Structures are given as structure tokens and as C-alpha cells.
Coordinates of C-alpha atoms in Angstrom, one line a residue:
X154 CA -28.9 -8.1 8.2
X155 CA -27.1 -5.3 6.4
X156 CA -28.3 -2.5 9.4
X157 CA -27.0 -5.2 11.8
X158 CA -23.3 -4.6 9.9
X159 CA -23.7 -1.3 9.7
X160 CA -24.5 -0.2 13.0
X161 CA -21.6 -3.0 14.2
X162 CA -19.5 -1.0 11.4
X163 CA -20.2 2.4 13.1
X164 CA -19.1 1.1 17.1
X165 CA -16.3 -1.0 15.8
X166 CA -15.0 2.5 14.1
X167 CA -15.4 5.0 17.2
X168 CA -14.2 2.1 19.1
X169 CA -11.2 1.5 17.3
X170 CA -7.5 3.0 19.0
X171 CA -6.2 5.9 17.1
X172 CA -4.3 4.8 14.4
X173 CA -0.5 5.3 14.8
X174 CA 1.6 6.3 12.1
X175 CA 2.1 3.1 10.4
X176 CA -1.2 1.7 9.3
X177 CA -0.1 -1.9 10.0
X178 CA 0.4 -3.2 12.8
X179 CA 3.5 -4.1 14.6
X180 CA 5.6 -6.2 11.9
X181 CA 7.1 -9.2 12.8
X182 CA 10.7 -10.1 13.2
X183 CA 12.7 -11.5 10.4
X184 CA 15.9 -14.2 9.9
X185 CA 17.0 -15.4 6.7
X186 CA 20.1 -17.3 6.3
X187 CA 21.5 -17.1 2.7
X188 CA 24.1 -20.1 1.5
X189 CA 27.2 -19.0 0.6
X190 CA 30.3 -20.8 -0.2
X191 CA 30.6 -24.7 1.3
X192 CA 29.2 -24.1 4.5
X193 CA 28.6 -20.8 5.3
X194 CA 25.6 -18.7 4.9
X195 CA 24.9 -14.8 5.4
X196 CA 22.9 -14.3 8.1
X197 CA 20.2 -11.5 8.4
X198 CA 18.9 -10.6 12.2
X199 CA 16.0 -7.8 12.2
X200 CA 14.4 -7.1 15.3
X201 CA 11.2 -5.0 15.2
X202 CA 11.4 -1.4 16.9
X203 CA 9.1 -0.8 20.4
X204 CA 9.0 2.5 22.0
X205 CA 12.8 3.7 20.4
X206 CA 14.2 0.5 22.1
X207 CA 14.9 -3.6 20.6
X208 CA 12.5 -6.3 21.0
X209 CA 13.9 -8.0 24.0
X210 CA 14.4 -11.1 21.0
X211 CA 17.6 -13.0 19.9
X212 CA 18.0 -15.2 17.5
X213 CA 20.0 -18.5 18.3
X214 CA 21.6 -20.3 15.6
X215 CA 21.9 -23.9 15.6
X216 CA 25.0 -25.6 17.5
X217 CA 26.9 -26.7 14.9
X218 CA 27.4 -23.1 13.5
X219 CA 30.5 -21.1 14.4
X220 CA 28.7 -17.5 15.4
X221 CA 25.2 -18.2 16.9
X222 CA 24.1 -15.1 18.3
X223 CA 24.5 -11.7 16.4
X224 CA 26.5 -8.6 16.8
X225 CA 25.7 -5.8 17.7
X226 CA 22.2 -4.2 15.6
X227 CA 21.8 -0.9 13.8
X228 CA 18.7 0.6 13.5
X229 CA 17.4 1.7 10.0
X230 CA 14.8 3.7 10.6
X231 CA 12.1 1.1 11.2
X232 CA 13.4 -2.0 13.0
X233 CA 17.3 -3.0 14.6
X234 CA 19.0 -4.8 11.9
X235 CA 22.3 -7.1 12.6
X236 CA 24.1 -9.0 9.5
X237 CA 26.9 -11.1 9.7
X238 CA 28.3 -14.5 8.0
X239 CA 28.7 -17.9 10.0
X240 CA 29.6 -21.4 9.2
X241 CA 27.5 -24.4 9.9
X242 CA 29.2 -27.5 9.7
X243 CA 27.6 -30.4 8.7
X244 CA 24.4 -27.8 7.1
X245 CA 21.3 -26.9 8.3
X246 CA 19.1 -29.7 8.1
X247 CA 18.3 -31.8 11.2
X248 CA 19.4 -28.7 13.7
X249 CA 17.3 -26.3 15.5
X250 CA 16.5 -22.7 15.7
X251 CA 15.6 -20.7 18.4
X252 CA 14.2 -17.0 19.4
X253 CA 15.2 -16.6 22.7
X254 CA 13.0 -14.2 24.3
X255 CA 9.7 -14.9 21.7
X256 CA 7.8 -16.9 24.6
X257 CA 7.5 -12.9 26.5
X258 CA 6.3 -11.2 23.1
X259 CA 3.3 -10.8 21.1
X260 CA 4.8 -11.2 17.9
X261 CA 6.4 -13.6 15.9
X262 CA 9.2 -14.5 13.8
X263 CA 9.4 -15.2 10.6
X264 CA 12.6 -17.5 9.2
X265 CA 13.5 -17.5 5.7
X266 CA 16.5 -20.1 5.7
X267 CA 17.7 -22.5 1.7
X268 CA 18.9 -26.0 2.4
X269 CA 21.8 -27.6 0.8
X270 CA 19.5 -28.6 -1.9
X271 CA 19.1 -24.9 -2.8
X272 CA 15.4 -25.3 -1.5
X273 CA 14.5 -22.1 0.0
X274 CA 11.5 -22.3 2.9
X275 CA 9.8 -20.4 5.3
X276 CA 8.8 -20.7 8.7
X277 CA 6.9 -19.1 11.0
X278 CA 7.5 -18.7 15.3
X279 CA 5.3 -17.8 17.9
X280 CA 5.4 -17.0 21.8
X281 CA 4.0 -20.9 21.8
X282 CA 7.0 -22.6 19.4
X283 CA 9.7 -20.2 19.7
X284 CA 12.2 -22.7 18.7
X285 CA 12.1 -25.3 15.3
X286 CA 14.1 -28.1 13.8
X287 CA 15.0 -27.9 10.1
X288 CA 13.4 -30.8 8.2
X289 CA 14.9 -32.2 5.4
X290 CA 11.6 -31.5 3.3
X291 CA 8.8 -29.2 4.6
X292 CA 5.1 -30.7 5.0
X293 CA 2.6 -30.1 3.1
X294 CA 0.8 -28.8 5.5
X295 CA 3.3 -26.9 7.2
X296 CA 3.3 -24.6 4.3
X297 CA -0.2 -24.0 4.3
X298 CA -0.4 -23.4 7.7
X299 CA 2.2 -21.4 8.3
X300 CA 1.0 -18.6 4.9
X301 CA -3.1 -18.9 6.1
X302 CA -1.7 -17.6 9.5
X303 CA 0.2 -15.1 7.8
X304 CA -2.4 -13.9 5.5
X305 CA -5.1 -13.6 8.6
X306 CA -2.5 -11.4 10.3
X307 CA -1.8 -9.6 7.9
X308 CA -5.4 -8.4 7.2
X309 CA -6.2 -7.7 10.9
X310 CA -3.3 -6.0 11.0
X311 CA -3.5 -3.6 8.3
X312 CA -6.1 -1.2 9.5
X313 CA -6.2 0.9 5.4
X314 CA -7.9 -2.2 4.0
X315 CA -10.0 -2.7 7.0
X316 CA -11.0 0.7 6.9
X317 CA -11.7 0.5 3.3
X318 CA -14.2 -2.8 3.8
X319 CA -15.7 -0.8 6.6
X320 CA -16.7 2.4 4.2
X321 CA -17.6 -0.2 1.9
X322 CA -20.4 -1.6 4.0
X323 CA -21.7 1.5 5.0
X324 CA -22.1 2.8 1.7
X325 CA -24.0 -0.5 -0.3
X326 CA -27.5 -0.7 2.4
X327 CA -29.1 -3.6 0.0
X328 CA -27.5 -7.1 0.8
X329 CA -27.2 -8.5 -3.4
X330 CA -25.2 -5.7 -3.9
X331 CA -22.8 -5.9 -1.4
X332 CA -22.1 -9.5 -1.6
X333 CA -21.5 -8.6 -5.5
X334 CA -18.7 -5.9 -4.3
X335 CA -17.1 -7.9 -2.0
X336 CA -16.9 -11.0 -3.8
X337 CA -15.4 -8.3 -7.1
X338 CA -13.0 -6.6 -4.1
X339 CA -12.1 -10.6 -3.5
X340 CA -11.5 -11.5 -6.9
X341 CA -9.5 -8.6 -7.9
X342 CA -7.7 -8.4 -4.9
X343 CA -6.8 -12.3 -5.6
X344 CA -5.5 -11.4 -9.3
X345 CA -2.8 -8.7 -8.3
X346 CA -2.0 -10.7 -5.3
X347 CA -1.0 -13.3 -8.0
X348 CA 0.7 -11.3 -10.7
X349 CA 2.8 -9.0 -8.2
X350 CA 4.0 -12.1 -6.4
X351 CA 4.8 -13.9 -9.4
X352 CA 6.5 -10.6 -10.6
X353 CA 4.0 -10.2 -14.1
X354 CA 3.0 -6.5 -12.3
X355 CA 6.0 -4.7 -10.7
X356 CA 5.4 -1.3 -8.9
X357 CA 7.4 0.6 -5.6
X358 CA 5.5 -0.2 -2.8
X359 CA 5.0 4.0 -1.7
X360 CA 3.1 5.0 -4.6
X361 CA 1.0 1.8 -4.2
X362 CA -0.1 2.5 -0.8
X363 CA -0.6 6.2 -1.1
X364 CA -2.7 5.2 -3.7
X365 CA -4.4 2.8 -1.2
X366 CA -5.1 5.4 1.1
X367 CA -6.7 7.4 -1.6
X368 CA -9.2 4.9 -2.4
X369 CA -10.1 5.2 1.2
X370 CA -10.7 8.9 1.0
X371 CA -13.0 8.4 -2.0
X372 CA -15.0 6.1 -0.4
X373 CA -15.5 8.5 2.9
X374 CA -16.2 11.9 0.6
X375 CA -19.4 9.2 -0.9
X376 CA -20.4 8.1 2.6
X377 CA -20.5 12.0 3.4
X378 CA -22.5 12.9 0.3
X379 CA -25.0 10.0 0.0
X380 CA -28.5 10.7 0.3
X381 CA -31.8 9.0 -0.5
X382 CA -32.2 11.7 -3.5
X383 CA -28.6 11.4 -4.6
X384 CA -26.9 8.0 -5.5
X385 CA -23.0 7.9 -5.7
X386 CA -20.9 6.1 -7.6
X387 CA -20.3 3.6 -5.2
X388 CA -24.0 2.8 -4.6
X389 CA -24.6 2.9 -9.0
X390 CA -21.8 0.7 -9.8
X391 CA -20.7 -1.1 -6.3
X392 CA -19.3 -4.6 -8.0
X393 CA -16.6 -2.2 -10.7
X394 CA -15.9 0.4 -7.5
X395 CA -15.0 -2.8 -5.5
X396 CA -13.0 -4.7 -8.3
X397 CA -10.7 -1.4 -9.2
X398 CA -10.0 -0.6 -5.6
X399 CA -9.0 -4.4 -5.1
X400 CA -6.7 -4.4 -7.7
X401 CA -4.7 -1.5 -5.7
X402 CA -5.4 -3.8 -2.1
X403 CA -4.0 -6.7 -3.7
X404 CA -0.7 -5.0 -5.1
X405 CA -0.7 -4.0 -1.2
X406 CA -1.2 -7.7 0.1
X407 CA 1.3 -8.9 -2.4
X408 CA 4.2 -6.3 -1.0
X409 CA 3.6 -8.0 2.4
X410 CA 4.3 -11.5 0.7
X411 CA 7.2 -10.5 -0.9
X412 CA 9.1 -9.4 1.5
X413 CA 8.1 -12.7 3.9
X414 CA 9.2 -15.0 0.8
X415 CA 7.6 -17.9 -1.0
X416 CA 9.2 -21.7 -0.8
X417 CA 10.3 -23.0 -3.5
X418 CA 8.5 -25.7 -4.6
X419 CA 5.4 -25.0 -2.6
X420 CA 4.9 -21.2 -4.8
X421 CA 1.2 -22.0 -5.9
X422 CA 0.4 -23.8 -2.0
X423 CA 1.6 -20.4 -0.4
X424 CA -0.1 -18.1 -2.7
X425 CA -3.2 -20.4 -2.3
X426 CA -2.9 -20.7 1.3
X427 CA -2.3 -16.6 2.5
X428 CA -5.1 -15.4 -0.1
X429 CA -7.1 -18.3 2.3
X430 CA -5.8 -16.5 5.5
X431 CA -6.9 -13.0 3.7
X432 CA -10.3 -13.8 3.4
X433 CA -10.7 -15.4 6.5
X434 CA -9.4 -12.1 8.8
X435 CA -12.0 -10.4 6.4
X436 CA -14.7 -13.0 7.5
X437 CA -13.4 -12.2 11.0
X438 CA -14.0 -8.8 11.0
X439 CA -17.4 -8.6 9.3
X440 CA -18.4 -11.4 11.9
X441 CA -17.3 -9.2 15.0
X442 CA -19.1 -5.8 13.9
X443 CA -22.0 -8.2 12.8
X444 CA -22.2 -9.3 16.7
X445 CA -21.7 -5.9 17.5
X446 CA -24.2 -4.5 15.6
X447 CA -26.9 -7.4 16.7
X448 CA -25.8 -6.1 20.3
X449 CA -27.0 -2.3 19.9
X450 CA -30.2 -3.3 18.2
X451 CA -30.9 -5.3 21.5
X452 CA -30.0 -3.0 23.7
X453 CA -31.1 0.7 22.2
X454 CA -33.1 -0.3 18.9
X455 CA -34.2 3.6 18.7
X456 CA -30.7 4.6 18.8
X457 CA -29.5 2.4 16.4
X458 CA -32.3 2.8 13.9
X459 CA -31.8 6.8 13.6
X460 CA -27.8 6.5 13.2
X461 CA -29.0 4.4 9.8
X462 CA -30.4 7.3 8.6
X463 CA -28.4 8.9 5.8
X464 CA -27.1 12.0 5.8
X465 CA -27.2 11.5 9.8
X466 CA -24.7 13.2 12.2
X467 CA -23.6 9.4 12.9
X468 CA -22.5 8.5 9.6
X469 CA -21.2 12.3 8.3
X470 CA -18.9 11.8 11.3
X471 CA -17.9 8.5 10.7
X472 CA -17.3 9.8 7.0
X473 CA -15.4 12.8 8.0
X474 CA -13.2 10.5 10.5
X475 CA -12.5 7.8 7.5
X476 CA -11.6 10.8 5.2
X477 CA -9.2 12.5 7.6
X478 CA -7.2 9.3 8.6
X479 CA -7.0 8.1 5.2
X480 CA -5.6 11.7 4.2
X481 CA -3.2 12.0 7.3
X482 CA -1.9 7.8 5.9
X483 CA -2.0 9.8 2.2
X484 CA 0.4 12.5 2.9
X485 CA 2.7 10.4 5.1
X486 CA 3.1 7.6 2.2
X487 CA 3.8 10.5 0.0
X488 CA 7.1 11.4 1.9
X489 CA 8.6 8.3 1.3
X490 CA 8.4 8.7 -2.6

């Protein structure tokens, strides 16, 4: 079972697209609508960046509301941002969104908007239900829907902690041991998530990730130097590797949260339910190099059997391509310190 993973690990890797400069993927839009005084609110557009242009996106505000579509959009460096202030007669609740132009896209759209009540929600909108009306109250299951959606994207989308499973795997070869580290990378991952969210732990988001990116790099200088006579750190101790490395992931997750928002009222439900969607798009990904790895065995058993081998040009290369991206995402994260 664990050669199936790894040999799944080792095509899903040379397989994967060059990494662009980001190691995310392509964020999502964002609208939050702030109250203000009686009924107006301060209205935040951001429209994500693709190739130097907009996302051919707009945001439509609700009837009732005196400006509905934005002004013109700046662009800060990473998306086209637009602010401006409207007034919505009568409120928000009962009226309905819409992202004009989602239904073409990709993406999606998340909206942050507070009700009259002070209640501040989230929801999220795809090519397939571009448009929403505000409820009163927000299911139940709404909420939890919406933030295990969010969480799966996230982790398929963020290639550094993909990357960093990946090295994982190919450095633990006996199956008790691995399930030990990723069950400690879940639980510490799980615990920063938590207190960084809930604002116990507060750090800036670059130093965090370029410390991310370091943990990647440590794990591909092991993968290079294992051996059958020489044991690294990661193969001696793989459970307290995986739980201090998850600590840093989770303070990584938990910037992603943050800046989506958490509903008041539902804080505990949406923690719950994106940790959910984390571990599911980790469950994805182990599954699909799993199938993939089961596939080359089938088809070229020698082949696969000898790139196993440690110390092999396979996984050296594999090593040395790990270590190089995660130092390229290292120095980048650096300049925005």
C-alpha cells in the first residue's frame, strides 16, 4: 500500500504544472457590505487579477439600493479593487445578489454582507448559483456547506501544503508510522487553525508562510539524504516532525479563514465545517496518487519497483525539485516582509 502512494506521489509530482509565483491558486473574488449609518453600508468590490486584466465579473447589488454596480476599480497589486457607499432602503434581507458574469468563470465569489440585526454572514457563489437571496437567518446547513467547500478548495489549491504531504509520504515507507504523522500533522494543524482564528495566536501572514516554505525544504534535503544505512529525523521521530510542521500549516489555513470571515453566531459550525473541507481535499489527494500509483504498478511493475529504491535517481530528483521550489516560494515570501 505505501509503494502504491509513493510511486502515485512521484507521477503526480513530475506531472504537476509549474508552479507560478503564488503558491495558491487563483483566489476568489470578494464583496462585503459593511452597515453604516440607517441604511447605508460601505461596499467593498475585489475582483481577482487574470493575465494583467479584470475578471470579466460584476457585482450587482440588490434593487432597492441606490448605487448597484461599482465604479471604476484600482488595482493593488494583486486583484482590481472598487469601494464605494450605497443606500438600501428597506435593508438587505429578503433581496438578492448577483455576480453577473460568474456563470463564464472558474471561480467563485465569496460575500461577506451584516443584517440589520448586526448578524454578519457569509456566502459563497459559483458559475452554478451566481446569484442569492438574503435570508433573514442562515441555515444550518448553509453554513456548513458553504466553509467544507471552502476548506477543500483551499487545500487543493494551495500547492506548499500539498507539496509538504507529498515529501511526507515519500519519506515514512512503513504504513503505522505514517498514519501516526499524518493524523499528528491533522491534529496540530487543527489547534492553530483554532487559536489563530479565534485570535489566541496572532502572527503577519509573510513570516508565517516563509516559514511554511521552509518546512518544505527540510523535508526535500531528508528525502535527498535518506538511505537504508542512515535514518533522518523525519523517518526517527515522524509523529513530532509532522505535529511541529502542522502547527506552521495551520497558522497558514487560518490566514485563509480570516480573511473570508466567520458568521457570527455559527463561529464553532464554520471552524468545524472548513477543518472538515481540509481534511477531505487531503483525503482527495492521497486517493488520486494512490490510483495513480496502483496504475504504474499495473502497467511497468519493474519500473516502479526500482524508483522505490532510496537514494535512486527518481527520488533525489524528486527531492532536489521539492527543495528548489520550496526555496524559489522561500525567497519570494521573504520580500514581502
Amino acid at each position: 500500500m505505501i509503494r502504491l502512494i509513493l510511486v502515485g506521489l512521484m507521477l503526480a509530482f513530475f506531472g504537476a504544472p509549474v508552479p507560478s509565483t503564488h503558491a495558491h491558486a487563483l483566489e476568489p473574488g470578494y464583496l462585503e457590505l459593511e452597515p453604516l449609518e440607517a441604511e447605508n453600508w460601505r461596499v467593498t468590490w475585489r475582483k481577482p487579477a487574470v493575465s494583467g486584466r479584470p475578471m470579466p465579473i460584476e457585482a450587482v447589488l440588490p434593487e432597492n439600493c441606490a448605487y448597484q454596480r461599482p465604479p471604476s476599480t484600482q488595482f493593488d497589486g494583486y486583484a482590481y479593487i472598487s469601494r464605494w457607499t450605497t443606500e438600501c432602503v428597506g435593508g438587505l434581507t429578503g433581496n438578492e445578489i448577483t455576480i453577473e458574469g460568474l456563470e463564464n468563470t472558474n471561480t467563485d465569489v465569496l460575500v461577506r454582507y451584516t443584517l440589520d440585526s448586526g448578524t454578519g454572514q457569509t456566502m459563497r457563489l459559483t458559475a452554478r448559483t451566481p446569484s442569492f437571496v438574503i435570508p433573514a437567518t442562515p441555515s444550518t446547513f448553509g453554513v456548513f456547506s458553504s466553509y467544507v467547500a471552502l476548506g477543500v478548495e483551499h487545500i487543493l489549491g494551495g500547492i506548499d501544503h500539498l507539496v509538504f504531504v507529498l515529501a511526507l509520504l515519500l519519506l515514512i515507507r512503513n504504513w503505522r508510522p505514517l498514519v501516526a504523522a499524518i493524523t499528528a500533522f491533522t491534529v496540530a494543524h487543527s489547534i492553530s487553525l483554532v487559536a489563530a482564528t479565534l485570535g489566541w495566536v496572532t502572527l503577519p501572514a509573510p513570516p508565517v508562510e516563509a516559514v511554511i516554505a521552509l518546512s518544505i525544504m527540510f523535508l526535500a534535503s531528508e528525502l535527498v539524504q535518506q538511505s537504508k544505512d542512515h535514518q533522518t529525523l523525519t523517518v526517527r521521530y515522524p509523529w513530532a516532525v509532522a505535529f511541529a510542521f502542522g502547527l506552521l500549516h495551520g497558522l497558514g489555513f487560518a490566514g485563509a479563514l480570516v480573511e473570508i470571515g466567520l458568521p457570527e453566531g455559527d463561529i464553532p459550525l464554520a471552524l468545524f465545517s472548513f477543518n472538515i473541507g481540509v481534511e477531505i481535499g487531503q483525503l482527495m489527494f492521497i486517493t488520486v496518487v494512490l490510483s495513480l500509483g496502483y496504475l504504474l504498478l499495473r502497467l511497468a511493475p519493474k519500473i516502479a519497483r526500482k524508483a522505490l529504491q532510496p537514494q535512486g535517481v527518481a527520488l533525489i530528483t524528486i527531492g532536489y525539485g521539492i527543495g528548489g521550489v520550496a526555496a524559489f516560494w522561500f525567497v519570494q515570501r521573504l520580500a514581502l516582509f
